[in-house]
Tab-separated table of C-alpha atoms in Angstrom:
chain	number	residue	atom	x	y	z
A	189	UNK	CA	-8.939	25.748	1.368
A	190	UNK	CA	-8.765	23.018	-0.904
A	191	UNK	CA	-5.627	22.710	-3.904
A	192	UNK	CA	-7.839	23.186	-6.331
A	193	UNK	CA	-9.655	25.816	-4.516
A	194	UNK	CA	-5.878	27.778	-3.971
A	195	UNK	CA	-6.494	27.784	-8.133
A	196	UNK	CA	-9.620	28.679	-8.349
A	197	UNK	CA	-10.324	25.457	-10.145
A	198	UNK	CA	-13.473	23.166	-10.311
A	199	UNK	CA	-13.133	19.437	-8.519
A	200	UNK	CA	-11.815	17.634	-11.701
A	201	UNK	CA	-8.428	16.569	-13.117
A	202	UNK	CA	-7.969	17.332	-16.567
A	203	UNK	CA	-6.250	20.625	-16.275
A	204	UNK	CA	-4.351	22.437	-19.171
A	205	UNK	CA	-0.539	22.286	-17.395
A	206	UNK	CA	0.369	26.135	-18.867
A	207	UNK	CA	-2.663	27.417	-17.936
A	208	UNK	CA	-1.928	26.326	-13.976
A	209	UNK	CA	1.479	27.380	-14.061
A	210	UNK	CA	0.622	31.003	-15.698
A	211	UNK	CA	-2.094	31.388	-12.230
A	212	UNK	CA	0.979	29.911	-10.178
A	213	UNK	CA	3.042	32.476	-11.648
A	214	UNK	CA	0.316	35.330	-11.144
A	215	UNK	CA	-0.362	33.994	-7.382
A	216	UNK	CA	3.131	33.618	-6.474
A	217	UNK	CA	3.814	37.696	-7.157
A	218	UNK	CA	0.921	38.499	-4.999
A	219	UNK	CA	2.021	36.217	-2.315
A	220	UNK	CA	5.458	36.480	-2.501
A	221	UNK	CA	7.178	36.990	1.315
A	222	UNK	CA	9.011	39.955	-0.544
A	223	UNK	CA	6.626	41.956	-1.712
A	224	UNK	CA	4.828	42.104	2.015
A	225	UNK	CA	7.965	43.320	3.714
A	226	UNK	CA	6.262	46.472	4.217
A	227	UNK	CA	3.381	45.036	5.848
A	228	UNK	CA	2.157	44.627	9.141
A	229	UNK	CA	3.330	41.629	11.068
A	230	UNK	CA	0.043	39.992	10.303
A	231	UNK	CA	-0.189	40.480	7.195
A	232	UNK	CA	3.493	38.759	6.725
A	233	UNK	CA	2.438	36.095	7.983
A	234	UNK	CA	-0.528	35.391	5.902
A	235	UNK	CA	1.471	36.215	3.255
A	236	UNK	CA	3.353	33.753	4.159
A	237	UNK	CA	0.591	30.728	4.473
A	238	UNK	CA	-1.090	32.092	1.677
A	239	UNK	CA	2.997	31.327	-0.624
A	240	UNK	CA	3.357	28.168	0.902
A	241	UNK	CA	-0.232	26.683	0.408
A	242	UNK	CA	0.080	27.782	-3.003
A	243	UNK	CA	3.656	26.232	-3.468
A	244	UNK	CA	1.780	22.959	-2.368
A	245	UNK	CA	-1.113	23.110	-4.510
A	246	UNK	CA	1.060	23.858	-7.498
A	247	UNK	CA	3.078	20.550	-6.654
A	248	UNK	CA	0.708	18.198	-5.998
A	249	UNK	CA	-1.409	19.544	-9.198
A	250	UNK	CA	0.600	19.904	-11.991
A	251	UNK	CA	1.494	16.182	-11.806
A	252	UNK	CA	-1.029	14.037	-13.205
A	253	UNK	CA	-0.746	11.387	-11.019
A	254	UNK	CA	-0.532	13.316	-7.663
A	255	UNK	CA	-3.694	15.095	-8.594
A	256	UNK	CA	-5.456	11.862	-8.561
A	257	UNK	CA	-3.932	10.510	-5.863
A	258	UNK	CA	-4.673	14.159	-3.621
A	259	UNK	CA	-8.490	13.490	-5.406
A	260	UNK	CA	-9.231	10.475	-3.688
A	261	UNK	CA	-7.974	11.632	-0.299
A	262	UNK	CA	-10.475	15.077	-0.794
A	263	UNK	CA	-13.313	13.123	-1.747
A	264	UNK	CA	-12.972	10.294	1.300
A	265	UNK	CA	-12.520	12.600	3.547
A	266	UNK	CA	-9.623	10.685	5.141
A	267	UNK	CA	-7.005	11.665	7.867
A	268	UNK	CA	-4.017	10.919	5.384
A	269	UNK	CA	-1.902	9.884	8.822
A	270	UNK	CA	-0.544	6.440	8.597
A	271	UNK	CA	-2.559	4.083	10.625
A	272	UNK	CA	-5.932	5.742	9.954
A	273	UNK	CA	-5.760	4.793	6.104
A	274	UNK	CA	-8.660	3.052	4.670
A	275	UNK	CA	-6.356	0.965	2.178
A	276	UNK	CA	-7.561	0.688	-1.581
A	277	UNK	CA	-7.144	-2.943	-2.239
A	278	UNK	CA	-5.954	-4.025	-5.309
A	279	UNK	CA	-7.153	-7.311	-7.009
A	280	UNK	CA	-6.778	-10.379	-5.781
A	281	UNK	CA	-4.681	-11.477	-9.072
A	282	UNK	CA	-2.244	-8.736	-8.541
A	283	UNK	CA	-1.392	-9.442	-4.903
A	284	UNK	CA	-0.835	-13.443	-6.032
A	285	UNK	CA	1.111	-11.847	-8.669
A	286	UNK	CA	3.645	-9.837	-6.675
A	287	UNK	CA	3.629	-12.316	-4.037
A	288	UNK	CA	4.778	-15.106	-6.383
A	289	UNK	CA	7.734	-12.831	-7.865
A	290	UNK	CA	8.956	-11.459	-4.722
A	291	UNK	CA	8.964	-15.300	-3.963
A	292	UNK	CA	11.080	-15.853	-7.352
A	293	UNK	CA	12.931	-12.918	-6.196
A	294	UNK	CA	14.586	-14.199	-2.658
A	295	UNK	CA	14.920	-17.788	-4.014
A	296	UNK	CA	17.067	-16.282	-6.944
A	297	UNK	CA	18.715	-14.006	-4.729
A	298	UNK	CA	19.686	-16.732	-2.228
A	299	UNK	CA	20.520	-19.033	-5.072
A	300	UNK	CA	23.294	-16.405	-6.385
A	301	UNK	CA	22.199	-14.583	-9.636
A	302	UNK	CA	24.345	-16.775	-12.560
A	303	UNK	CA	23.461	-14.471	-15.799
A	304	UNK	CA	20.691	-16.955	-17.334
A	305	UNK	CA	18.804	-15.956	-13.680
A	306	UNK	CA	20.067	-11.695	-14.418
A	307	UNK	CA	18.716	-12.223	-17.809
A	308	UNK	CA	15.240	-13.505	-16.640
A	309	UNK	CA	14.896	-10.896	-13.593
A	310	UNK	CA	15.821	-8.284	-16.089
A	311	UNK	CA	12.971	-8.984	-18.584
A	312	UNK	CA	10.213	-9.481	-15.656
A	313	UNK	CA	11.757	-5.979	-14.268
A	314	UNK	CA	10.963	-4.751	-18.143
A	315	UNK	CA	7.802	-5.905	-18.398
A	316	UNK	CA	6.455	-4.545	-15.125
A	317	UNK	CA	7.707	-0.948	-15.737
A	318	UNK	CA	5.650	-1.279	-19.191
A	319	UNK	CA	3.052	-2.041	-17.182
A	320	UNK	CA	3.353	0.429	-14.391
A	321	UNK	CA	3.832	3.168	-17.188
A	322	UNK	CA	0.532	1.775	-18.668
A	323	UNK	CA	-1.454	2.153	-15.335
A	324	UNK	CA	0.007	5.584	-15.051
A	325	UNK	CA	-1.641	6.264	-18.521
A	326	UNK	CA	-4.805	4.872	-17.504
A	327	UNK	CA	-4.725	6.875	-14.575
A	328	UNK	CA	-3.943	10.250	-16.605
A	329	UNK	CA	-6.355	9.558	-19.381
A	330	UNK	CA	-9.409	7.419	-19.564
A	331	UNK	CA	-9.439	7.476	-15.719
A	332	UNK	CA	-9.379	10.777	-15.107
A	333	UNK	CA	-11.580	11.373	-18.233
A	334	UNK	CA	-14.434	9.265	-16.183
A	335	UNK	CA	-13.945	11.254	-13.686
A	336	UNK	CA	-14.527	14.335	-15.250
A	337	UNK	CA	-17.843	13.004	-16.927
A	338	UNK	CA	-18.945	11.095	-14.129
A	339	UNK	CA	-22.553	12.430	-12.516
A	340	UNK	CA	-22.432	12.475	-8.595
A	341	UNK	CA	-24.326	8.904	-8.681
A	342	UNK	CA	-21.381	7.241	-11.137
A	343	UNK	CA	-18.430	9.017	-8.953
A	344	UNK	CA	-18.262	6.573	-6.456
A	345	UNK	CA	-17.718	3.402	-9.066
A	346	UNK	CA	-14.970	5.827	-10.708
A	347	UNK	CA	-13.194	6.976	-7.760
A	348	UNK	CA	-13.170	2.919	-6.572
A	349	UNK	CA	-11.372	2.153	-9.776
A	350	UNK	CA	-8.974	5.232	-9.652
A	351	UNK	CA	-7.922	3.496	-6.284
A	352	UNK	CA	-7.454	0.086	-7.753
A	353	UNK	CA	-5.247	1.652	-10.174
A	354	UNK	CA	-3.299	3.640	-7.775
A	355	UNK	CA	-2.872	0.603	-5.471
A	356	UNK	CA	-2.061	-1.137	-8.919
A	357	UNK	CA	0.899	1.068	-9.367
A	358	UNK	CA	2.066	1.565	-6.010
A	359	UNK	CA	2.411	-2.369	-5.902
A	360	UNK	CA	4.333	-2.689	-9.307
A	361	UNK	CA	6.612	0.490	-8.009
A	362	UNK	CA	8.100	-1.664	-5.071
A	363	UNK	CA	8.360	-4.930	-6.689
A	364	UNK	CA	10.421	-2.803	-9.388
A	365	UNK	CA	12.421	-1.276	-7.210
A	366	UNK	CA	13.157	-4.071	-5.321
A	367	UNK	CA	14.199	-6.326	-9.116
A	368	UNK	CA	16.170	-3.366	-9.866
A	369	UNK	CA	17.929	-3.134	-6.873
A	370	UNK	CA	18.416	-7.087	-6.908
A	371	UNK	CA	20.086	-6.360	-10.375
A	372	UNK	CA	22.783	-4.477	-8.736
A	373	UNK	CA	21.024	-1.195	-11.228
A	374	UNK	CA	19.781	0.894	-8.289
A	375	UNK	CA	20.029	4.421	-9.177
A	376	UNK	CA	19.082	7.410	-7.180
A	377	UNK	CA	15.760	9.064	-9.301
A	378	UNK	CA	14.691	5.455	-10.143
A	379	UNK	CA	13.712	4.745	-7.215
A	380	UNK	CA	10.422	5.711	-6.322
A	381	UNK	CA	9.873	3.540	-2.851
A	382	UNK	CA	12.080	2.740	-0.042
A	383	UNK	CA	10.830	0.644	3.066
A	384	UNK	CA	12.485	2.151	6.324
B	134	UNK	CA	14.181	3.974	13.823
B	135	UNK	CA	14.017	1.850	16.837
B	136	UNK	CA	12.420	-1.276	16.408
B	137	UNK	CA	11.879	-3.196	20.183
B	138	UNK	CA	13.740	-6.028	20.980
B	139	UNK	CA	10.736	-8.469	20.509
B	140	UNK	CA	10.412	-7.021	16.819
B	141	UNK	CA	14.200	-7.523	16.355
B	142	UNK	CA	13.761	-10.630	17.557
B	143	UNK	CA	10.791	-12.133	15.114
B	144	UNK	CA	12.922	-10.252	12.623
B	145	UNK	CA	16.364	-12.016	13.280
B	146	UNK	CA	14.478	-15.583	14.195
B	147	UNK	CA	10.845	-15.452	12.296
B	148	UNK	CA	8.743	-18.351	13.548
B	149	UNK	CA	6.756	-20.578	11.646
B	150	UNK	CA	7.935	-19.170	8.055
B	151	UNK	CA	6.996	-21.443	4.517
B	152	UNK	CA	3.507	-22.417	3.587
B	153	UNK	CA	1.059	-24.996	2.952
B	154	UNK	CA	-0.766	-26.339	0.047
B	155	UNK	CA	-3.675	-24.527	-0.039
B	156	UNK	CA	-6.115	-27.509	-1.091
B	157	UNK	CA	-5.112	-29.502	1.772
B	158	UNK	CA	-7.777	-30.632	3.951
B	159	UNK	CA	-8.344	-27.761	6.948
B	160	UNK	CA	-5.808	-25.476	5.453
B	161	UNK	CA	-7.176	-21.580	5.203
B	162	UNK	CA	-5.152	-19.310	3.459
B	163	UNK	CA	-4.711	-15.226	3.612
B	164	UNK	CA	-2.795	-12.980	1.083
B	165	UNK	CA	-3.211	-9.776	1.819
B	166	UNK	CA	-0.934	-6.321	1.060
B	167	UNK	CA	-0.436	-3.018	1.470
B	168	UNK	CA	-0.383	-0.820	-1.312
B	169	UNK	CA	1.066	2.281	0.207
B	170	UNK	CA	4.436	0.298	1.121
B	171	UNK	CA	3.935	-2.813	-1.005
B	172	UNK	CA	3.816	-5.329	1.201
B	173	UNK	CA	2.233	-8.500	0.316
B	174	UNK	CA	1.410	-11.625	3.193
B	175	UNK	CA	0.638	-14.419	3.182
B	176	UNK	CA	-0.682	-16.296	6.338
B	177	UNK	CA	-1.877	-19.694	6.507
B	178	UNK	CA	-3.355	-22.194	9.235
B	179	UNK	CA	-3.897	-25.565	9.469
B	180	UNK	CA	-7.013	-26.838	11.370
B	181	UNK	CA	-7.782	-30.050	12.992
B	182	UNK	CA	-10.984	-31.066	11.367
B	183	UNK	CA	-12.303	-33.043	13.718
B	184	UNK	CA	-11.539	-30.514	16.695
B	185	UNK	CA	-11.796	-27.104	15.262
B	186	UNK	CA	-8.822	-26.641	16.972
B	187	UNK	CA	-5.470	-24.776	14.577
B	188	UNK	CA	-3.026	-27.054	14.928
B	189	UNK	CA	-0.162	-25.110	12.862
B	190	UNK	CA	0.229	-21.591	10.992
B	191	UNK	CA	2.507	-20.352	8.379
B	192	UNK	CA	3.499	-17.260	7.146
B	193	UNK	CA	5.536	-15.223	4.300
B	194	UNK	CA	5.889	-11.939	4.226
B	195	UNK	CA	7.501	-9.469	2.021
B	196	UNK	CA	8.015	-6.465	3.935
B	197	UNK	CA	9.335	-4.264	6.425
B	198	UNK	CA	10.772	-5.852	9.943
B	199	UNK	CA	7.314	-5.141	11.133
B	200	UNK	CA	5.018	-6.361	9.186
B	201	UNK	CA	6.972	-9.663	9.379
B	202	UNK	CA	7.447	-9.598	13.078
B	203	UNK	CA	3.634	-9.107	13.193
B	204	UNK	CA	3.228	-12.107	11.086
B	205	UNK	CA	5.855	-14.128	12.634
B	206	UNK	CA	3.678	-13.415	16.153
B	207	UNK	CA	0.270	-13.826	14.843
B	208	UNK	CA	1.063	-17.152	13.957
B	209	UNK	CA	2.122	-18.476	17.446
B	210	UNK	CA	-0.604	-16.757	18.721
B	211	UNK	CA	-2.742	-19.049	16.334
B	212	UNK	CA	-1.468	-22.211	16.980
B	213	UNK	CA	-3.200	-23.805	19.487
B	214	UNK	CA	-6.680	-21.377	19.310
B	215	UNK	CA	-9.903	-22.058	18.328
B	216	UNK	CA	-11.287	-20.918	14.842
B	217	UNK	CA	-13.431	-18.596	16.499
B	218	UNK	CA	-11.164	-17.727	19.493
B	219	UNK	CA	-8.582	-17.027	16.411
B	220	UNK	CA	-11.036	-14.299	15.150
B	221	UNK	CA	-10.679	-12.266	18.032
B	222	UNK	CA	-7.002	-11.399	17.738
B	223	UNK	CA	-7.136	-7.491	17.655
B	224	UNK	CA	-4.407	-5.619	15.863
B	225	UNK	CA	-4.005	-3.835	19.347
B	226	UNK	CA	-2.676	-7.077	20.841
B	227	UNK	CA	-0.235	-7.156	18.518
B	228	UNK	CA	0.879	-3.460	18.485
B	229	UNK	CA	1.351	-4.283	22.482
B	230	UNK	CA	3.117	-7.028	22.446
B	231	UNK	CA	5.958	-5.687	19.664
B	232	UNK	CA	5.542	-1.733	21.382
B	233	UNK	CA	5.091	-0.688	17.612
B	234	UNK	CA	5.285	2.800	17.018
B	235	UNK	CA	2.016	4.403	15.434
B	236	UNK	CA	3.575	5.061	12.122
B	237	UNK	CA	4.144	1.305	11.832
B	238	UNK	CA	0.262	-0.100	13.208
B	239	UNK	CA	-0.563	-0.518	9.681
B	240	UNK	CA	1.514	-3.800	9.766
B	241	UNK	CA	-0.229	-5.178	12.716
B	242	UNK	CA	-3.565	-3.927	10.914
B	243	UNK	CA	-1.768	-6.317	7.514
B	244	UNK	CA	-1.585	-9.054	10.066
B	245	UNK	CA	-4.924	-8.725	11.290
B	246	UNK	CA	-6.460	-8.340	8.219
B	247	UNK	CA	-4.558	-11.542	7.038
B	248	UNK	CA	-5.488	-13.870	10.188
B	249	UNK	CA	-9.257	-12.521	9.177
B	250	UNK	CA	-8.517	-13.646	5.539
B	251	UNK	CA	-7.089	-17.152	6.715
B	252	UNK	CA	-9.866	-17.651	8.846
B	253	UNK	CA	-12.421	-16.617	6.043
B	254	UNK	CA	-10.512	-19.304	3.616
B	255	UNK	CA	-10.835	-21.643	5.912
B	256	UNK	CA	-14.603	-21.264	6.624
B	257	UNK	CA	-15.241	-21.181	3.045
B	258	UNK	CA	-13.763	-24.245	2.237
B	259	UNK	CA	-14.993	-26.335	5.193
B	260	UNK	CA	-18.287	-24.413	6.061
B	261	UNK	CA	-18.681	-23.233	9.782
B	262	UNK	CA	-19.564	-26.431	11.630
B	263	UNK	CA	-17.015	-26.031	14.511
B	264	UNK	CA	-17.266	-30.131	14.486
B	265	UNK	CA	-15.923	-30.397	10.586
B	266	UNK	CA	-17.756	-33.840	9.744
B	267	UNK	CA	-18.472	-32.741	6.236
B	268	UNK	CA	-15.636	-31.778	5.010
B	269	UNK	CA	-16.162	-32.128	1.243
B	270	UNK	CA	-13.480	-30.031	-0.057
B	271	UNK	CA	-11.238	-33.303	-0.379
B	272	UNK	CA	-11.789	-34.246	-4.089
B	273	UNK	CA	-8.718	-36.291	-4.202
């Protein structure tokens, strides 16, 4: 069973937010562990599967972004296991992009960081989180929008450039990260990406 | 996590790190990334023209200690290869030769991906005659 299938929902991503979270609500009282102590050892248990896979569903679907990104996975059919990932490639122009500033990025950090250099860093950091808020946008609105209009033959071209976009953002999130953490401004909840 | 010795070691002492210019004569040039961990590389070779042979390879990568240890050995793998024997480094070799753990073969599937993308540069600027006579790309 599918997340939006735990909801009863159709395959598409706009979804009214207070709507989901009244059926969370409703689902988590039938499936709650606590209301099934009663019950046969079986029936615990599914109880059980039943509260968590609706605990997931709910938390991967009430974020606008998630949803897409869980959307994409359901509709390639794709082992979501590292290794096995078909990547979504972002455009060329983007990976020059982010190449050239994480360039900028260990010159001025091996350079020292004199405040003309903070000053610069700080304004490229700026720009890209108005841009990684804008892809986020795209992805919540007209993206998702297409998505919801799109006939089976159309999907394909809209799910290829909900990928772009995610790959988009997932690129801007670590070269922010790392500008912000090269700014000495790293703060737990800001951070959205660690490499290990 | 544990990273082998022989990733610790391209880590510690990459080989073969800066780049070319990319309109130089026999120079092919990959960028390729990652989106899932943001990794961006950039691999490069340099190719005798007359012998088809690569006669150096560059790399930068901004990453984790694997994808740049992948980098750092797919380029002295390169050097001295063929363009076409060059095209049959396998992503497997690589996660061998570092003993990469399977949460971390997407970087030697970057690498891969990035000798391919070199390779493909290079053919498109000099065209596939092994022997590279007509090399026109030189407009200088």
């Amino acid at each position: 069973m599918n997340h939006f299938e735990v909801f009863e929902l159709p395959r598409k991503l706009g979804i009214d937010t207070a709507e989901l979270q009244r059926r969370f609500y409703a689902l988590s009282r039938r499936w709650h562990p606590d209301f099934h102590q009663a019950a046969p050892p079986e029936a615990q248990a599914r109880a059980l599967e039943a509260s968590a896979r609706l605990n997931a569903a709910y938390r991967t679907l009430r974020d606008p972004i998630a949803r897409v990104e869980y959307l994409v996975r359901l509709e390639e059919g794709r082992p979501t296991r590292e290794g096995a990932a078909v990547g979504p490639t972002a455009p060329p122009e983007l990976l020059e992009e982010m190449f050239e500033i994480q360039e900028a990025l260990a010159e001025a950090k091996a350079g020292g960081l004199d405040a003309d250099g903070h000053r610069r860093l700080a304004a490229e950091r700026d720009r890209l989180v108005a841009r990684h808020r804008d892809e986020e946008a795209r992805l919540a609105g007209p993206l998702a929008a297409a998505w919801d209009a799109a006939d089976a033959g159309e999907r394909p071209r809209v799910l290829a450039a909900c990928k772009q976009a995610l790959a988009t953002r997932a690129y801007l999130a670590t070269v922010i990260d790392d500008l912000t953490e090269a700014l000495g401004e790293s703060q737990e909840g800001h951070v959205t990406h660690r490499r290990h | 996590m544990a990273y082998s010795d022989k990733v610790v070691d391209h880590y510690n002492n990459p080989r073969n790190v800066g780049s070319f210019t990319k309109d130089t004569p026999g120079v092919g040039t990959g960028l390729v990334g990652a989106p899932e961990c943001g990794d961006v590389m950039k691999l490069q070779i340099k190719v005798n023209l007359d012998t088809g042979v690569i006669e150096d390879a560059r790399f930068k990568t901004f990453g984790c200690g694997s994808a740049i240890a992948s980098s750092s050995l797919a380029t002295e793998w390169l050097k001295g290869k063929t363009v076409d024997e060059a095209g049959k480094i396998k992503n497997t070799d690589i996660v061998n030769e570092l003993r990469l753990p399977p949460v971390k073969i997407h970087c030697s599937v970057l690498a891969e991906d990035a000798i391919k993308a070199a390779l493909a540069d290079y053919r498109d600027k000099h065209g596939d005659a092994l022997a590279g006579a007509e090399a026109p790309t030189a407009s200088a």
